[in-house]
Amino acid sequence: MGLDWGWGPTSVMEYAIEHLHVYMGGPWWLTITAAAILTRAALFMPYVSAADNAARLAVVSPITKPIMTKMVAAQKAGDQIAFLQYKQEQSLIHRRAGIKAWKAGIPLIQMVLGFGTFRLLNGMAKLPVPGLETGGTLWFANLAAPDPLYLLPMATAATLHWVLRKGGESGVQMMNAKMLSIMKWGFPLLSLVFTSWLPAAVQLHFFASGLLSLAQSTMLRQPAFRTAMSMTPLPKPSSAPSATPAAADAAPSSKIRMIKNPILSQSELHDRFQPAPTIATGTNSAPGRRFPRVLKETVTDIRSTVQEVVEAGRGLMGQTKQEVQDRLVKAEKRQRDMYEAKRQAAELQARVEQQQQRRESRALRKAATASRSLGQS
């Protein structure tokens, strides 16, 4: 195509789009759309894994948010012992819930490939690549020039707005209402402003990617799809007012009782995080009778987790305090030994100087006596 991008995501997308165009034999608008579809399809299963991880994180967030608040406060106060204790507590809860921190970076792969596609299509439009000026369709026949009606930028902004309303590409919304309101209106507006002057090839790619992202986020929010893919069910929003930080500090036990909220009391979540309870094959227990049992076992498991965390924190704090005391005792002993060595060296030096003075005095007296004896004779 007359472009050389070296090594990187741009060259990868150049290779893919060039071969798609050659082997498909269609116009450029079809090649750009097919490249967006294939890229999204290749990353679909990693996105499913990231969405499941985000749902697990949303489930335990009522428990981990107070811990995170205290951890940040301990870090600002310079209390390293408390910071490590809260961090260990949070890590233990995440590990029990099956949360992997690295999965949160999976969407970055799409961002890197999207940036490479943007550079490639923008460079193709500047040449322009043969066939690009006539490779469009409908009202944007020239892909090397911006959309004359601005319909593609507006459609892209609209899809971005709906994707953010549905919780992003993972389908899980964890931002507060104020931040969500700013993002779902601010980002589409910025997108409309900065994509209006781009070539139609880039605008088409953004629109196709946004449409696929909207379809993906809608699919990931469907309970039937999540069940079929063995994903963690999405938590239901809590209708109860959130507790203030002061109330959370005044009543630490209330954090444990938060599992009565529907977010943490679903039997599906228990089946997801812990082995399912053994039920005899001969009994015909109704779902209403099984729910209290599942809830009781969930409460017991959460309490045991909290107890393990507290005991581990106490052990860590006790070991740390003992190590600090041992270091202080050793430092004091070294100071005493150094002082005693200096004192003994000073005393030894003083005795040596006194003996030297005595020898010199005796030598002077002997010399004076000898001189008097010689004078008398």
Coordinates of C-alpha atoms in Angstrom, one line a residue:
M1 CA 0.0 0.0 0.0
G2 CA 3.0 2.3 0.0
L3 CA 3.3 2.6 3.8
D4 CA 6.0 1.3 6.0
W5 CA 5.3 1.4 9.8
G6 CA 8.1 -0.9 10.9
W7 CA 7.1 -3.1 13.8
G8 CA 4.2 -2.6 16.1
P9 CA 0.4 -2.6 16.2
T10 CA 0.1 -0.4 13.1
S11 CA 2.1 -2.8 11.0
V12 CA 0.0 -5.7 12.3
M13 CA -3.2 -4.0 11.3
E14 CA -1.7 -3.1 7.9
Y15 CA -0.9 -6.7 7.2
A16 CA -4.4 -7.8 8.2
I17 CA -6.3 -5.1 6.3
E18 CA -4.1 -5.5 3.2
H19 CA -4.7 -9.2 3.0
L20 CA -8.4 -8.9 3.7
H21 CA -8.7 -6.4 0.9
V22 CA -6.8 -8.6 -1.5
Y23 CA -8.5 -11.9 -0.7
M24 CA -12.0 -10.5 -0.3
G25 CA -11.8 -8.5 -3.5
G26 CA -14.4 -6.0 -2.2
P27 CA -14.4 -2.3 -1.8
W28 CA -12.5 -0.5 1.0
W29 CA -15.5 0.2 3.2
L30 CA -16.2 -3.6 3.4
T31 CA -12.6 -4.3 4.2
I32 CA -12.5 -1.8 7.0
T33 CA -15.8 -3.1 8.5
A34 CA -14.6 -6.7 8.2
A35 CA -11.3 -5.8 10.0
A36 CA -13.3 -4.3 12.9
I37 CA -15.4 -7.4 13.1
L38 CA -12.5 -9.8 13.1
T39 CA -10.6 -7.8 15.7
R40 CA -13.6 -7.8 18.0
A41 CA -14.2 -11.5 17.4
A42 CA -10.5 -12.3 18.3
L43 CA -10.8 -10.4 21.6
F44 CA -14.3 -11.6 22.5
M45 CA -13.3 -14.5 24.8
P46 CA -10.7 -12.3 26.7
Y47 CA -13.4 -9.7 27.1
V48 CA -15.7 -12.4 28.6
S49 CA -13.0 -13.3 31.1
A50 CA -12.5 -9.6 31.9
A51 CA -16.3 -9.1 32.3
D52 CA -16.5 -12.0 34.7
N53 CA -13.6 -10.6 36.7
A54 CA -15.4 -7.2 36.9
A55 CA -18.6 -8.8 38.1
R56 CA -16.7 -10.6 40.9
L57 CA -15.1 -7.3 41.8
A58 CA -18.5 -5.6 41.9
V59 CA -19.9 -8.4 44.2
V60 CA -17.2 -7.9 46.9
S61 CA -17.0 -4.2 46.5
P62 CA -19.3 -3.5 49.5
I63 CA -16.8 -5.3 51.7
T64 CA -13.6 -4.0 50.1
K65 CA -14.5 -0.4 49.7
P66 CA -14.3 0.3 53.5
I67 CA -11.0 -1.6 53.6
M68 CA -9.6 0.5 50.7
T69 CA -10.7 3.7 52.5
K70 CA -8.9 2.7 55.6
M71 CA -5.8 1.6 53.7
V72 CA -5.5 4.9 51.9
A73 CA -6.0 6.7 55.3
A74 CA -3.2 4.6 56.8
Q75 CA -0.9 5.3 53.9
K76 CA -1.4 9.1 54.2
A77 CA -0.9 8.9 58.0
G78 CA 2.4 6.9 57.5
D79 CA 1.2 3.9 59.4
Q80 CA 2.9 1.2 57.5
I81 CA 1.8 -1.6 59.8
A82 CA -1.9 -0.8 59.4
F83 CA -1.5 -0.3 55.6
L84 CA 0.0 -3.8 55.2
Q85 CA -2.7 -5.3 57.4
Y86 CA -5.5 -3.8 55.3
K87 CA -3.8 -4.7 52.0
Q88 CA -3.4 -8.3 53.1
E89 CA -7.1 -8.3 54.1
Q90 CA -8.1 -7.0 50.7
S91 CA -5.9 -9.5 48.9
L92 CA -7.3 -12.4 50.8
I93 CA -10.9 -11.4 49.9
H94 CA -10.0 -11.0 46.3
R95 CA -8.2 -14.3 46.3
R96 CA -11.3 -16.1 47.8
A97 CA -13.5 -14.5 45.2
G98 CA -11.3 -15.5 42.3
I99 CA -10.4 -12.0 41.2
K100 CA -7.3 -11.5 39.1
A101 CA -5.9 -8.0 38.9
W102 CA -4.2 -8.5 35.5
K103 CA -7.6 -9.2 33.8
A104 CA -8.5 -5.5 34.2
G105 CA -5.9 -4.7 31.5
I106 CA -7.4 -6.9 28.8
P107 CA -9.4 -3.9 27.3
L108 CA -6.0 -2.2 26.7
I109 CA -5.3 -4.7 23.9
Q110 CA -8.3 -3.3 22.0
M111 CA -7.1 0.2 22.6
V112 CA -3.6 -0.6 21.2
L113 CA -5.0 -2.2 18.1
G114 CA -7.5 0.6 17.6
F115 CA -4.7 3.2 17.8
G116 CA -2.8 1.2 15.2
T117 CA -5.8 1.1 12.9
F118 CA -6.3 4.8 13.3
R119 CA -2.7 5.6 12.3
L120 CA -3.0 3.2 9.3
L121 CA -6.2 4.5 7.9
N122 CA -5.2 8.1 8.5
G123 CA -2.0 7.5 6.6
M124 CA -3.8 5.6 3.8
A125 CA -6.1 8.6 3.4
K126 CA -3.3 11.1 3.1
L127 CA -1.6 9.3 0.2
P128 CA -4.3 8.3 -0.8
V129 CA -4.2 4.6 -1.4
P130 CA -5.5 3.5 -4.8
G131 CA -9.3 2.9 -4.7
L132 CA -9.8 4.7 -1.4
E133 CA -11.3 7.8 -3.0
T134 CA -14.0 5.6 -4.6
G135 CA -14.1 2.8 -2.1
G136 CA -17.0 4.2 0.1
T137 CA -20.7 3.7 -0.1
L138 CA -23.9 5.6 0.3
W139 CA -23.2 9.3 1.1
F140 CA -19.5 8.8 2.0
A141 CA -18.2 7.5 -1.3
N142 CA -14.8 9.2 -0.8
L143 CA -13.1 7.5 2.2
A144 CA -10.1 9.8 1.9
A145 CA -12.2 12.9 2.8
P146 CA -14.4 13.6 5.9
D147 CA -18.0 12.7 6.0
P148 CA -19.8 15.6 4.2
L149 CA -23.0 15.2 6.3
Y150 CA -21.2 14.4 9.7
L151 CA -23.5 11.4 10.2
L152 CA -20.7 9.0 10.9
P153 CA -19.2 11.2 13.8
M154 CA -22.7 11.7 15.3
A155 CA -23.5 8.0 15.0
T156 CA -20.1 7.1 16.7
A157 CA -20.8 9.6 19.5
A158 CA -24.3 8.1 20.0
T159 CA -23.0 4.5 20.2
L160 CA -20.3 5.6 22.7
H161 CA -23.0 7.2 24.9
W162 CA -25.1 4.0 24.9
V163 CA -22.0 1.9 25.6
L164 CA -21.2 4.0 28.7
R165 CA -24.8 3.8 29.8
K166 CA -24.7 0.1 29.7
G167 CA -21.6 -0.2 31.9
G168 CA -18.8 -0.1 29.3
E169 CA -17.6 -2.9 27.2
S170 CA -17.6 -5.4 30.1
G171 CA -21.2 -4.6 31.0
V172 CA -20.4 -3.9 34.7
Q173 CA -20.9 -0.4 36.0
M174 CA -18.8 0.5 39.1
M175 CA -18.6 4.3 38.9
N176 CA -20.6 6.6 41.0
A177 CA -23.6 8.4 39.4
K178 CA -21.8 11.8 39.1
M179 CA -18.8 10.4 37.3
L180 CA -21.0 8.3 35.1
S181 CA -23.1 11.3 34.1
I182 CA -19.9 13.3 33.2
M183 CA -18.5 10.5 31.1
K184 CA -21.6 9.4 29.2
W185 CA -22.1 13.0 28.0
G186 CA -18.6 14.4 28.0
F187 CA -16.8 11.6 26.1
P188 CA -19.3 11.5 23.2
L189 CA -19.1 15.3 22.9
L190 CA -15.3 15.1 22.7
S191 CA -15.6 12.2 20.2
L192 CA -17.9 14.3 18.0
V193 CA -15.5 17.3 18.1
F194 CA -12.3 15.4 17.4
T195 CA -13.5 12.9 14.8
S196 CA -15.5 15.3 12.6
W197 CA -12.4 16.4 10.6
L198 CA -10.9 12.9 10.2
P199 CA -11.2 11.0 6.9
A200 CA -14.3 8.9 6.4
A201 CA -12.2 5.7 6.5
V202 CA -11.3 6.5 10.1
Q203 CA -14.8 7.6 10.9
L204 CA -16.2 4.4 9.5
H205 CA -13.8 2.3 11.6
F206 CA -14.8 4.2 14.8
F207 CA -18.5 3.7 14.0
A208 CA -18.1 0.0 13.3
S209 CA -16.0 -0.6 16.4
G210 CA -18.5 1.4 18.5
L211 CA -21.5 -0.5 17.2
L212 CA -19.7 -3.8 17.9
S213 CA -18.9 -2.6 21.4
L214 CA -22.5 -1.7 22.0
A215 CA -23.6 -5.2 20.9
Q216 CA -21.0 -6.8 23.1
S217 CA -21.9 -4.8 26.2
T218 CA -25.6 -5.7 25.6
M219 CA -24.8 -9.3 25.2
L220 CA -22.7 -9.4 28.4
R221 CA -25.6 -8.1 30.4
Q222 CA -28.0 -10.8 29.4
P223 CA -28.5 -13.4 32.2
A224 CA -29.0 -16.2 29.7
F225 CA -25.7 -15.5 28.0
R226 CA -23.8 -15.2 31.3
T227 CA -25.3 -18.5 32.4
A228 CA -24.3 -20.2 29.2
M229 CA -20.7 -18.9 29.5
S230 CA -20.5 -19.8 33.2
M231 CA -20.0 -16.2 34.2
T232 CA -20.7 -14.6 37.6
P233 CA -24.2 -13.1 37.6
L234 CA -24.4 -9.3 37.7
P235 CA -25.0 -7.9 41.1
K236 CA -28.3 -6.1 41.6
P237 CA -28.2 -2.4 42.6
S238 CA -28.9 -1.8 46.3
S239 CA -32.0 0.1 47.2
A240 CA -30.8 0.9 50.7
P241 CA -29.0 4.2 51.3
S242 CA -25.3 3.8 51.6
A243 CA -23.8 4.2 55.1
T244 CA -21.6 7.2 55.9
P245 CA -17.9 6.6 56.7
A246 CA -18.4 7.7 60.3
A247 CA -21.1 5.1 60.7
A248 CA -18.9 2.4 59.1
D249 CA -16.1 3.2 61.6
A250 CA -18.5 3.3 64.6
A251 CA -20.0 -0.1 63.8
P252 CA -17.4 -2.4 62.2
S253 CA -19.7 -5.4 62.5
S254 CA -22.2 -3.7 60.1
K255 CA -19.8 -4.5 57.2
I256 CA -20.4 -8.2 57.8
R257 CA -24.1 -7.8 57.9
M258 CA -24.0 -6.1 54.5
I259 CA -24.2 -9.6 53.0
K260 CA -28.0 -9.4 53.7
N261 CA -28.1 -7.1 50.7
P262 CA -29.3 -8.8 47.5
I263 CA -25.8 -8.2 46.1
L264 CA -24.2 -10.8 48.2
S265 CA -27.2 -13.1 49.1
Q266 CA -27.9 -14.7 45.7
S267 CA -27.6 -18.4 45.7
E268 CA -25.9 -18.2 42.3
L269 CA -23.1 -16.2 43.8
H270 CA -22.6 -18.9 46.4
D271 CA -22.5 -21.6 43.7
R272 CA -20.0 -19.4 41.8
F273 CA -17.5 -18.8 44.6
Q274 CA -17.9 -21.9 46.8
P275 CA -18.7 -25.5 46.2
A276 CA -22.5 -26.1 46.0
P277 CA -24.1 -27.7 49.1
T278 CA -24.6 -31.4 49.0
I279 CA -28.3 -32.3 48.6
A280 CA -29.6 -35.8 48.9
T281 CA -31.1 -37.1 45.6
G282 CA -34.2 -38.5 47.3
T283 CA -35.4 -35.2 48.8
N284 CA -37.7 -32.8 47.0
S285 CA -36.8 -29.6 48.7
A286 CA -38.4 -26.4 47.3
P287 CA -36.2 -23.5 46.2
G288 CA -37.7 -21.4 49.1
R289 CA -36.4 -23.9 51.6
R290 CA -33.0 -24.1 50.1
F291 CA -32.4 -20.3 50.1
P292 CA -32.1 -19.9 53.9
R293 CA -29.6 -22.8 54.0
V294 CA -27.5 -21.2 51.2
L295 CA -27.7 -17.8 52.9
K296 CA -26.6 -19.3 56.2
E297 CA -23.7 -21.1 54.7
T298 CA -22.7 -17.9 52.8
V299 CA -22.8 -15.9 56.1
T300 CA -20.7 -18.5 57.8
D301 CA -18.1 -18.5 55.1
I302 CA -17.9 -14.7 55.1
R303 CA -17.5 -14.6 58.8
S304 CA -14.8 -17.3 58.7
T305 CA -13.0 -15.3 56.0
V306 CA -13.1 -12.1 58.1
Q307 CA -11.9 -14.0 61.2
E308 CA -8.9 -15.4 59.2
V309 CA -8.1 -11.9 58.0
V310 CA -8.3 -10.5 61.5
E311 CA -6.1 -13.3 63.0
A312 CA -3.6 -12.9 60.2
G313 CA -3.5 -9.1 60.8
R314 CA -3.0 -9.5 64.5
G315 CA -0.2 -12.0 63.9
L316 CA 1.5 -9.7 61.5
M317 CA 1.1 -6.7 63.8
G318 CA 2.4 -8.7 66.8
Q319 CA 5.4 -10.0 64.8
T320 CA 6.2 -6.5 63.5
K321 CA 6.0 -5.0 67.0
Q322 CA 8.3 -7.7 68.4
E323 CA 10.8 -7.1 65.6
V324 CA 10.8 -3.4 66.3
Q325 CA 11.4 -4.0 70.0
D326 CA 14.2 -6.4 69.3
R327 CA 15.9 -3.9 67.0
L328 CA 15.6 -1.2 69.7
V329 CA 17.1 -3.5 72.3
K330 CA 20.0 -4.4 70.0
A331 CA 20.6 -0.7 69.2
E332 CA 20.7 0.2 72.9
K333 CA 23.1 -2.6 73.6
R334 CA 25.4 -1.5 70.8
Q335 CA 25.3 2.1 72.2
R336 CA 26.2 0.9 75.7
D337 CA 29.0 -1.3 74.4
M338 CA 30.4 1.6 72.4
Y339 CA 30.2 4.0 75.4
E340 CA 31.9 1.4 77.7
A341 CA 34.7 0.8 75.2
K342 CA 35.3 4.6 74.8
R343 CA 35.3 5.0 78.6
Q344 CA 37.8 2.2 79.1
A345 CA 40.1 3.6 76.4
A346 CA 40.0 7.0 78.0
E347 CA 40.9 5.6 81.4
L348 CA 43.7 3.6 80.0
Q349 CA 45.1 6.7 78.2
A350 CA 44.9 8.7 81.5
R351 CA 46.8 6.0 83.4
V352 CA 49.5 5.9 80.7
E353 CA 49.9 9.6 80.8
Q354 CA 50.1 9.6 84.6
Q355 CA 52.8 6.9 84.6
Q356 CA 54.7 8.9 82.0
Q357 CA 54.6 12.0 84.1
R358 CA 55.8 10.0 87.2
R359 CA 58.7 8.6 85.3
E360 CA 59.7 12.1 84.0
S361 CA 59.4 13.5 87.6
R362 CA 61.7 10.7 89.0
A363 CA 64.2 11.3 86.2
L364 CA 64.3 15.0 87.0
R365 CA 64.8 14.4 90.8
K366 CA 67.6 12.0 90.1
A367 CA 69.3 14.5 87.8
A368 CA 69.0 17.3 90.4
T369 CA 70.4 15.0 93.2
A370 CA 73.3 14.0 91.0
S371 CA 74.1 17.7 90.2
R372 CA 74.1 18.6 93.9
S373 CA 76.4 15.8 94.8
L374 CA 78.9 16.9 92.1
G375 CA 78.8 20.5 93.4
Q376 CA 79.6 19.5 97.0
S377 CA 82.5 17.4 96.0

